[in-house]
Short mmCIF file of C-alpha atoms and ligand atoms in Angstrom, two decimals:
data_model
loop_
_atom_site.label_atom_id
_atom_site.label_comp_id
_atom_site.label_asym_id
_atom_site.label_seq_id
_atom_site.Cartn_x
_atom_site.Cartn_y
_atom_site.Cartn_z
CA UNK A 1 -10.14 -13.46 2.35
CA UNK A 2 -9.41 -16.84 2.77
CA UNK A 3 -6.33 -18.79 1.55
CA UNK A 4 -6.59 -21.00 -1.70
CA UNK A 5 -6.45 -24.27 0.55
CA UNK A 6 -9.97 -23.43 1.59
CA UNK A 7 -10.78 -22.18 -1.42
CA UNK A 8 -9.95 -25.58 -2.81
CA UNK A 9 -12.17 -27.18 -0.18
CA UNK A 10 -15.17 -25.25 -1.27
CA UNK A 11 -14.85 -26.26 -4.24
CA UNK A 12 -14.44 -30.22 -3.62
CA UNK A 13 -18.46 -29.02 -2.02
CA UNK A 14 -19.09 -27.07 -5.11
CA UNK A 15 -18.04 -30.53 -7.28
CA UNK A 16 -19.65 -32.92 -5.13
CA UNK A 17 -23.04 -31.46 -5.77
CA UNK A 18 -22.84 -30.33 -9.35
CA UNK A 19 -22.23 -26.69 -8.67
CA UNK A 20 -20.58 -26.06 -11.93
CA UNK A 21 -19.40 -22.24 -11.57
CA UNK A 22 -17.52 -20.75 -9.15
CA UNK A 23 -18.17 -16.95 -9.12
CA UNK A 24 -14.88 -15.59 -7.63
CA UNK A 25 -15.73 -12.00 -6.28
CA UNK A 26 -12.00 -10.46 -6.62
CA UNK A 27 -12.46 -6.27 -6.03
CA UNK A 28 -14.00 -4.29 -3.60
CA UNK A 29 -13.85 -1.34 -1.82
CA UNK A 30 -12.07 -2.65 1.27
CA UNK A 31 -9.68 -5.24 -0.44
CA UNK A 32 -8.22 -6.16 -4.24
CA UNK A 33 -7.26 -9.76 -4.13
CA UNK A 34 -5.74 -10.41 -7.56
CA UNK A 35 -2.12 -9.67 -8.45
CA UNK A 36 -1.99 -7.72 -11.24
CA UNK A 37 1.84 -7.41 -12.50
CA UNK A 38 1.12 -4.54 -14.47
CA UNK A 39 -0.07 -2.39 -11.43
CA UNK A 40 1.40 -3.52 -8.56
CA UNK A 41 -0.31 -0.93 -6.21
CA UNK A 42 -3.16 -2.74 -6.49
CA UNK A 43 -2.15 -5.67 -4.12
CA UNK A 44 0.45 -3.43 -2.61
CA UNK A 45 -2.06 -0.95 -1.26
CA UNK A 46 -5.30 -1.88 -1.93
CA UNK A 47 -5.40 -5.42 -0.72
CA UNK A 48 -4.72 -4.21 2.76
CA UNK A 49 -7.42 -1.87 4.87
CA UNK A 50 -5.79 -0.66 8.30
CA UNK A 51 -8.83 -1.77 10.34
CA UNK A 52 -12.57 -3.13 10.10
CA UNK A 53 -15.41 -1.99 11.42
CA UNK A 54 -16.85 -3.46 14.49
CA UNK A 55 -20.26 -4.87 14.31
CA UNK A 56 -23.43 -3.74 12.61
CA UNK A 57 -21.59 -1.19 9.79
CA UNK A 58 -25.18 1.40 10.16
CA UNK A 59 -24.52 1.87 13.15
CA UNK A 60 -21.04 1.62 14.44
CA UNK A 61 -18.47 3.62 14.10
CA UNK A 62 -15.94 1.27 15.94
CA UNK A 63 -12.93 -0.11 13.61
CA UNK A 64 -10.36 -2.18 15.13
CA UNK A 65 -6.84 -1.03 14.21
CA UNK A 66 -5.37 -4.38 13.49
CA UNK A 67 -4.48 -3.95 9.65
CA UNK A 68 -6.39 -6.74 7.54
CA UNK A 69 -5.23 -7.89 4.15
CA UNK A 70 -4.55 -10.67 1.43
CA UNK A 71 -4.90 -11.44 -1.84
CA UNK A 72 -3.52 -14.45 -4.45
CA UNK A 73 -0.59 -14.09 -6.75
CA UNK A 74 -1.35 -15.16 -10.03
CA UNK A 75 -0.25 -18.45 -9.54
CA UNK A 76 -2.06 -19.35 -6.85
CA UNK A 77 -5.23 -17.88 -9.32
CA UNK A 78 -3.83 -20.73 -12.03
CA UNK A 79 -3.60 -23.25 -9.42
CA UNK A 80 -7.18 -22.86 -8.18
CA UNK A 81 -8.63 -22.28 -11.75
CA UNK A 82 -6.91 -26.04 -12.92
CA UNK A 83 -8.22 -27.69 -9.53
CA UNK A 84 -12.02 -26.46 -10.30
CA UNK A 85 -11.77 -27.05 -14.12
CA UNK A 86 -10.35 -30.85 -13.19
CA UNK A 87 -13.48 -31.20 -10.88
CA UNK A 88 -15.88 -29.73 -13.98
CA UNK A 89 -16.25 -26.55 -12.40
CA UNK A 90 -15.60 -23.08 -14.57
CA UNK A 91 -14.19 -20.19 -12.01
CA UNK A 92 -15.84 -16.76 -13.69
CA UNK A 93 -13.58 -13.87 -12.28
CA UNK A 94 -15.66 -10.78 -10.97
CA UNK A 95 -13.52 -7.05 -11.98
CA UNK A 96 -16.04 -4.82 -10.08
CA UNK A 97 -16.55 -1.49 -12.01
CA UNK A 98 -17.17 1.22 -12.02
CA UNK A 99 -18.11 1.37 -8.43
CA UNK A 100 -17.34 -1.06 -5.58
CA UNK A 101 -13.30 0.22 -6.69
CA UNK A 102 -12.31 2.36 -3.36
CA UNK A 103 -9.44 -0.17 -3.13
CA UNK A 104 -8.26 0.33 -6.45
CA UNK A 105 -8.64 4.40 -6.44
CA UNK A 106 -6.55 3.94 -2.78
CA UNK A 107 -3.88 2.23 -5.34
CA UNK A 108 -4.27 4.78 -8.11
CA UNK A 109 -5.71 7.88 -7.59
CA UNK A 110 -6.14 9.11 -10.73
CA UNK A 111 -8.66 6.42 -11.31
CA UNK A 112 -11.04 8.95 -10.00
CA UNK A 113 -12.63 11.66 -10.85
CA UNK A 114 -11.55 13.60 -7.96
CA UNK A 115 -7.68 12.89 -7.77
CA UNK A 116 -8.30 11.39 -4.24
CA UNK A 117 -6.39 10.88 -1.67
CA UNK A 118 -8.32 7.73 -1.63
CA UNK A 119 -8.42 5.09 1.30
CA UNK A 120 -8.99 1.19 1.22
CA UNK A 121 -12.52 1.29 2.66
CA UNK A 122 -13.15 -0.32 6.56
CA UNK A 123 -16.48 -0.56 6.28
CA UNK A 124 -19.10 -1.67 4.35
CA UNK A 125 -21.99 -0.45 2.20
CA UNK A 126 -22.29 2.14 -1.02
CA UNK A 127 -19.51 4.45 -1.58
CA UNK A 128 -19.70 7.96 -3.94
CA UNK A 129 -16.22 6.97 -4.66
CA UNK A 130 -16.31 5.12 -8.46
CA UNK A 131 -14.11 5.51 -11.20
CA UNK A 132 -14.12 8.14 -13.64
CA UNK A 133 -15.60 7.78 -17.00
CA UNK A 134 -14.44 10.81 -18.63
CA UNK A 135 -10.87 9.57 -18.69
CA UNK A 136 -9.56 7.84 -21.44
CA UNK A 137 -7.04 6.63 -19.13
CA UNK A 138 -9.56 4.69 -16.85
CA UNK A 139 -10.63 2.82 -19.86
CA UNK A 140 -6.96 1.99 -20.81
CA UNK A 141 -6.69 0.98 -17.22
CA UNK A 142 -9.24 -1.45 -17.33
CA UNK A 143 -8.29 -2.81 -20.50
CA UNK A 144 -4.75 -3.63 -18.87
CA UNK A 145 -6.65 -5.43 -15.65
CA UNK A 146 -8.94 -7.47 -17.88
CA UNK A 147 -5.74 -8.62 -20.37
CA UNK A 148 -4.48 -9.87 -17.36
CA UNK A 149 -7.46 -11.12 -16.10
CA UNK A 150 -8.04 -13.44 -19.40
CA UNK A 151 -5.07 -15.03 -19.52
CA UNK A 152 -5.73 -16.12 -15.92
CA UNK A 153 -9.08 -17.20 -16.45
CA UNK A 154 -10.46 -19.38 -19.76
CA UNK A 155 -13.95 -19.19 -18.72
CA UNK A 156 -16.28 -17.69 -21.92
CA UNK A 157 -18.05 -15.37 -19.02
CA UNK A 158 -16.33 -12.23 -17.21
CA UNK A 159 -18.14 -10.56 -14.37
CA UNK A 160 -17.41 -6.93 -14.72
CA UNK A 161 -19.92 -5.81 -11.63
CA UNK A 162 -21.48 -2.73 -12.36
CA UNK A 163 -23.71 -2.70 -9.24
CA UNK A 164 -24.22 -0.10 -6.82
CA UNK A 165 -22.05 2.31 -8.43
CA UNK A 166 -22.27 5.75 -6.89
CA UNK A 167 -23.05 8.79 -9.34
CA UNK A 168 -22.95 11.78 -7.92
CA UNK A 169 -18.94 12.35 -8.72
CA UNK A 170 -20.00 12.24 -12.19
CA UNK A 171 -22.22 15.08 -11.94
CA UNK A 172 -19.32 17.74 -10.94
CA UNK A 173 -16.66 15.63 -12.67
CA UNK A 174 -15.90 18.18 -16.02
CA UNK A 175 -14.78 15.13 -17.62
CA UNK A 176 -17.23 12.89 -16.84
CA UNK A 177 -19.90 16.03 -18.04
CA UNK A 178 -17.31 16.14 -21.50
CA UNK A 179 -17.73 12.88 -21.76
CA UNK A 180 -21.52 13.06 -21.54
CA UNK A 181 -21.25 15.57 -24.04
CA UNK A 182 -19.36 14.34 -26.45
CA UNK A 183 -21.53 10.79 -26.49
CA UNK A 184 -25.00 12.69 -26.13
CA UNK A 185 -25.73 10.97 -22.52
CA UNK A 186 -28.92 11.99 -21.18
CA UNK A 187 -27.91 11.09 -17.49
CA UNK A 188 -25.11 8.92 -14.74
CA UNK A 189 -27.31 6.14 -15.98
CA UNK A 190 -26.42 6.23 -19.73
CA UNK A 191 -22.78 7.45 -18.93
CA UNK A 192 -22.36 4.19 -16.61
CA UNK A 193 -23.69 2.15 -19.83
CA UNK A 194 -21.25 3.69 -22.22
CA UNK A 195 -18.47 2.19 -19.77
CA UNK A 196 -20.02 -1.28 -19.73
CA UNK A 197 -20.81 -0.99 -23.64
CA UNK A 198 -17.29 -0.31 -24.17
CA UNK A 199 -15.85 -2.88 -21.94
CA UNK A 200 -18.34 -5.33 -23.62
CA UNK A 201 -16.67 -4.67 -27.44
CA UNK A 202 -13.35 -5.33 -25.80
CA UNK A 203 -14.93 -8.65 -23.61
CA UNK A 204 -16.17 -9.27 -27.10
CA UNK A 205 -13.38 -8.68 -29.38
CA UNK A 206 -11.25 -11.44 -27.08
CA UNK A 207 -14.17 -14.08 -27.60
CA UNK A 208 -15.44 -14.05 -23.94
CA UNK A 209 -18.84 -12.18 -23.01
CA UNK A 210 -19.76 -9.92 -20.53
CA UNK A 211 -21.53 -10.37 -17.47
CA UNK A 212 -22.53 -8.14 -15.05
CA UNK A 213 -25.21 -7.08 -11.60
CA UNK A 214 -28.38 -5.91 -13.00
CA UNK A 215 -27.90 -2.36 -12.76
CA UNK A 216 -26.48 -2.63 -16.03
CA UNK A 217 -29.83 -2.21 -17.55
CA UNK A 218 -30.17 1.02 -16.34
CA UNK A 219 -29.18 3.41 -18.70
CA UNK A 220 -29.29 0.47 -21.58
CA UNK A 221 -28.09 -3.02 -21.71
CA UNK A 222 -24.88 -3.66 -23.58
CA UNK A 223 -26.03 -5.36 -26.80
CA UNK A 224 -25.21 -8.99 -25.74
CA UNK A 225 -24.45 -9.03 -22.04
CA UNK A 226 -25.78 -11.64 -19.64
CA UNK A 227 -27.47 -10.26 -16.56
CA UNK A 228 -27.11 -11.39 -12.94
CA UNK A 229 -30.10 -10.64 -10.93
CA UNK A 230 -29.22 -9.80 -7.47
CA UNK A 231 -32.02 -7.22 -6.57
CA UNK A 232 -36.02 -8.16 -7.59
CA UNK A 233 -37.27 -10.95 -9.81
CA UNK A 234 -38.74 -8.51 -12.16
CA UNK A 235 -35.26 -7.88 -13.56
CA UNK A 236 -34.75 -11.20 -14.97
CA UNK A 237 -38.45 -11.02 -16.16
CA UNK A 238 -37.18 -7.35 -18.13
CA UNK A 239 -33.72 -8.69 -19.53
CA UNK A 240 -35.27 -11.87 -20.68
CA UNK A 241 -38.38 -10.11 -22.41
CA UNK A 242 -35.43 -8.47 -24.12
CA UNK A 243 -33.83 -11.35 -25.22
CA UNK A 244 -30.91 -11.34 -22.34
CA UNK A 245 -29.57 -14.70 -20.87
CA UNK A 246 -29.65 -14.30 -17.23
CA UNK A 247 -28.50 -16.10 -13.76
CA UNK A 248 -30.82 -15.67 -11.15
CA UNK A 249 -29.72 -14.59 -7.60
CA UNK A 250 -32.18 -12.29 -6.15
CA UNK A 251 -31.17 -11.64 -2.22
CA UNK A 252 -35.32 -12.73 -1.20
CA UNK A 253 -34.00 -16.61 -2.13
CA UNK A 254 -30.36 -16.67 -2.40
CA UNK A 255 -28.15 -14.60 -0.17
CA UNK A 256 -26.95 -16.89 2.03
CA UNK A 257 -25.04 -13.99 4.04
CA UNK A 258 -28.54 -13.59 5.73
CA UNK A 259 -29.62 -15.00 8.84
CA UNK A 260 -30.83 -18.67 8.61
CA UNK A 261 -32.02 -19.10 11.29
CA UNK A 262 -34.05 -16.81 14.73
CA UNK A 263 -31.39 -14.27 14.40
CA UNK A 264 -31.29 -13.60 18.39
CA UNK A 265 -29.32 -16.99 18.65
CA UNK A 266 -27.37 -16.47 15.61
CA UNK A 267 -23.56 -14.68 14.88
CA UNK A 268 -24.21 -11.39 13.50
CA UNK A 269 -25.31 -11.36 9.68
CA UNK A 270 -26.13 -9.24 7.08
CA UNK A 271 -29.83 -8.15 7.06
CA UNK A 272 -32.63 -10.18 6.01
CA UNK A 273 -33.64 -14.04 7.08
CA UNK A 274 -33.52 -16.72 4.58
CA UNK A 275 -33.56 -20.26 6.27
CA UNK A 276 -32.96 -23.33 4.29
CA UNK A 277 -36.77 -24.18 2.95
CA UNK A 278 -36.83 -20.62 1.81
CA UNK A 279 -34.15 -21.06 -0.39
CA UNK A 280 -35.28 -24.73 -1.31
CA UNK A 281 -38.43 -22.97 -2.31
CA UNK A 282 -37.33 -21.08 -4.98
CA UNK A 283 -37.83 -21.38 -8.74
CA UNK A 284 -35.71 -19.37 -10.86
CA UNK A 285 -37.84 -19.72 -14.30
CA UNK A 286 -40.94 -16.61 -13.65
CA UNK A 287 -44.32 -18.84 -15.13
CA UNK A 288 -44.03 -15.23 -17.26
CA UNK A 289 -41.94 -16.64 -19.96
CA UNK A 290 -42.79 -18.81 -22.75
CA UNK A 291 -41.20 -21.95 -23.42
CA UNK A 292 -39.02 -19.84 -25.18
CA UNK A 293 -37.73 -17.64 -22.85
CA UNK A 294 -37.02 -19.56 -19.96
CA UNK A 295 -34.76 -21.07 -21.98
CA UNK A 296 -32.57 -18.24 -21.68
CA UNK A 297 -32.48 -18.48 -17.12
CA UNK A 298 -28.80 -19.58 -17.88
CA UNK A 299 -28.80 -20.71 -14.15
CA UNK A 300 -29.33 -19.56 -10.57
CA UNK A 301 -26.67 -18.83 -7.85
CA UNK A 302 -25.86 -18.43 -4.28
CA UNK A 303 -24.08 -15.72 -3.06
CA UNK A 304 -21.88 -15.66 -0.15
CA UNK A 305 -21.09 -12.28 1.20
CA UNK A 306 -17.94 -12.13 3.89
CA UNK A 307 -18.71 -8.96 5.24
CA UNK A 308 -19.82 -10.22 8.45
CA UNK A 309 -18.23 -13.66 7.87
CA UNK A 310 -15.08 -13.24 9.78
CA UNK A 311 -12.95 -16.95 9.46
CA UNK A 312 -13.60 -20.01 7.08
CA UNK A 313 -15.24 -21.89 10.10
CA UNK A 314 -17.77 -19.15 9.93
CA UNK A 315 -18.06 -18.83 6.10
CA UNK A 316 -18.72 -22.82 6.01
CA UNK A 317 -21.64 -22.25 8.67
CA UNK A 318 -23.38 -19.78 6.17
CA UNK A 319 -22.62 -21.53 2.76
CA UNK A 320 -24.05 -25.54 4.74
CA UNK A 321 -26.13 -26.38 4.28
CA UNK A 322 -27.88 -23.81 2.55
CA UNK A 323 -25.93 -24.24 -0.91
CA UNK A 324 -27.40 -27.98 -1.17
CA UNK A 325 -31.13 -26.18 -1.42
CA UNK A 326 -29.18 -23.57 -4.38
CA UNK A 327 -27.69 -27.23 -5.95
CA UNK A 328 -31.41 -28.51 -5.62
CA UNK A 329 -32.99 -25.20 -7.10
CA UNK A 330 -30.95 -25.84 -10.03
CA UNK A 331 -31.13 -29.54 -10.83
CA UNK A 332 -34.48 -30.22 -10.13
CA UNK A 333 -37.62 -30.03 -11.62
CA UNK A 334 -40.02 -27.39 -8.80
CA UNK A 335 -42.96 -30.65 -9.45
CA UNK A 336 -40.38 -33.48 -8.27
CA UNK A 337 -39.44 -31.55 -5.19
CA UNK A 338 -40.11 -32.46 -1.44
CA UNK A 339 -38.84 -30.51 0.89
CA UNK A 340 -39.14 -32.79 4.13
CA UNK A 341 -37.37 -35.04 1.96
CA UNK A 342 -34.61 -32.94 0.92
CA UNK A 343 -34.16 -32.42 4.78
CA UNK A 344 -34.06 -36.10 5.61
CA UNK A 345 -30.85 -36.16 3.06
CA UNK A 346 -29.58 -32.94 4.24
CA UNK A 347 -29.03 -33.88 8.42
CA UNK A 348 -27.25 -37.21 6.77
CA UNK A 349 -25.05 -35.13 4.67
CA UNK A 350 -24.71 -32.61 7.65
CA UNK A 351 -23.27 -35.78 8.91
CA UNK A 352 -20.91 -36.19 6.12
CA UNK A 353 -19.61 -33.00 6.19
CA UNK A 354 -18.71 -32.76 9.81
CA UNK A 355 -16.81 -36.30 9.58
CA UNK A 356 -14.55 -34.29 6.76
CA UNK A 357 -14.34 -31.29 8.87
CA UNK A 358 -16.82 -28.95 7.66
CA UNK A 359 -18.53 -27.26 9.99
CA UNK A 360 -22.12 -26.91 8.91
CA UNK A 361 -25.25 -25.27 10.65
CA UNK A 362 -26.62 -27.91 12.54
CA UNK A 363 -29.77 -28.13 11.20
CA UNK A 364 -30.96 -30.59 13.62
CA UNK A 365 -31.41 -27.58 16.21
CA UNK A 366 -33.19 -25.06 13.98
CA UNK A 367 -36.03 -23.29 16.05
C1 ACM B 401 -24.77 -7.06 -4.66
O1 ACM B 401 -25.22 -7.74 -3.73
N1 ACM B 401 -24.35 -5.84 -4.46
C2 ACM B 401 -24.67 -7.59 -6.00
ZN1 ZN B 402 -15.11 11.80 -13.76
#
């Protein structure tokens, strides 16, 4: 969590180098950071965990006991949202659903299929605890959040999540099963669609469109929802083939919560290595599509994960200068790009941002 004053300075980076969207990741399992006034238990209880797990979350099963919480009132979420739209920047809320919500069951219990008790998770990965689809009352709570949600945020996407939902609740959940009944769902997959088709008519019937990771396909794509492609390429290649706009993130080229560089000298990260030319290398538009169809790779992002990124110092290591390569991805055309000479600029600007107080990998000593 970090306070809207840095939140602010990221996106003075963001402006400065024609990042245009700010994907604001607001609901997890271990923290909800968006006041909602309807359902105050939501920042009440489940934007506070009672400890974090130490290190490497596979493996350890150390937590510290030092409670660890936040989350912005609403107009602190209007304050941010003018600042980035002033610097041409749209902020496109993320409401994850139906899984990645162990901080919202924690709030409400009866979000779930089991009835809970429910705790604000303090560690990280996949949890079997999602919401339940069998309830009407899930769907009317969702509805709430996202009215909310819309009047905060102007921006024509909303990111709904949908990824890494867990479904085996829904297979001993009698409502959930009713539910699959009553609709004629072959599987979890299809009954985790129906959620997302629904919340799509209502996304749809306020004028803003849905958005959402790319397990959404699975189980069938909501009629006109954009997909974000966190996992393989071939995604993006599937929802564009069916006529899907897309933004391009897969984790190979883009998470910059991995290491960047020999991770034996680095803080501790989330898995994988991704150094800057890696994710200068990358071109978002597959030579699969026609002329056609690359027209609808709507963009490509970086994502910055803060499970292992414990203060903003740290967070501003991992996001510089590895965001200038996502800035470069985007803008430039793959034949008109050098990346020696992209480095040249980045160590100057390396320069820059240290002078303002940034604190930046420093590139110069990459191994
Ligand atoms: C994701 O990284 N779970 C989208
Ligand atoms: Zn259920």
């Amino acid at each position: 969590f970090s306070p809207i004053g840095e939140v602010k300075r990221f996106i003075d980076i963001l402006a400065l180098h024609k990042l245009n969207v700010f994907h604001w990741h607001l609901t997890d399992d271990q923290g909800w950071r968006i006041e909602i006034r309807r359902y105050p238990a939501l920042t009440q209880t489940g934007s506070v965990r009672r400890g974090t797990v130490v290190g490497d979350h596979r493996t350890s099963s150390e937590y510290t006991d030092e409670p660890y919480g936040g989350y912005y009132t609403q107009d602190e979420i209007r304050e941010v949202v003018a600042y980035a739209a002033e610097r041409g920047i749209m902020v496109i809320p993320e409401i994850e659903m139906p899984g990645h919500a162990v901080a919202a069951l924690a709030a409400y219990p009866w979000l779930g299929c089991a009835g809970g008790p429910y705790e604000v998770m303090r560690t990280w990965g996949v949890s079997e605890d999602v919401l339940c689809i069998g309830k009407e009352s899930t769907l009317g709570f969702l509805k709430d959040v996202l009215t909310e949600v819309l009047e905060l945020f102007p921006s024509e996407y909303i990111h709904i999540g949908g990824d890494e939902a867990g479904k085996q609740a829904w297979k001993s959940c009698p409502k959930c099963r009713r539910r699959m009944a009553d609709e004629e769902l072959k599987n979890e997959d299809e009954l985790q669609s129906y959620l997302i088709c629904r919340v799509e008519k209502f996304l749809n019937g306020h004028g803003r469109k849905l958005l959402g990771w790319d397990e959404i396909m699975e189980g069938g794509l909501a009629p006109n929802a954009t997909v974000m492609v966190w996992r393989g390429e071939e995604g993006g290649v599937r929802a564009v083939k069916a006529g899907h706009r897309v933004v391009m993130t897969p984790g190979k080229f883009c998470y910059l919560d991995s290491y960047q560089d020999a991770p034996q000298f680095q803080p501790e990260a989330s898995g994988g290595y991704l150094p800057l030319a890696n994710v200068y290398s990358y071109d978002p538009v597959s030579p699969a599509f026609t002329e056609e169809e690359a027209k609808l790779i709507y963009g490509v992002q970086g994502n910055l994960w803060a499970e292992y990124i414990p203060t903003d110092e740290h967070y501003e290591y991992m996001a510089y200068p590895r965001l200038l390569a996502i800035a470069e991805v985007a803008w430039s055309e793959p034949a008109n790009k050098s990346y020696p000479d992209f480095r040249g600029r980045v160590c100057r600007e390396i320069g820059w941002l240290r002078d303002r107080g940034y604190h930046p990998f420093p590139l110069e000593q990459e191994l």
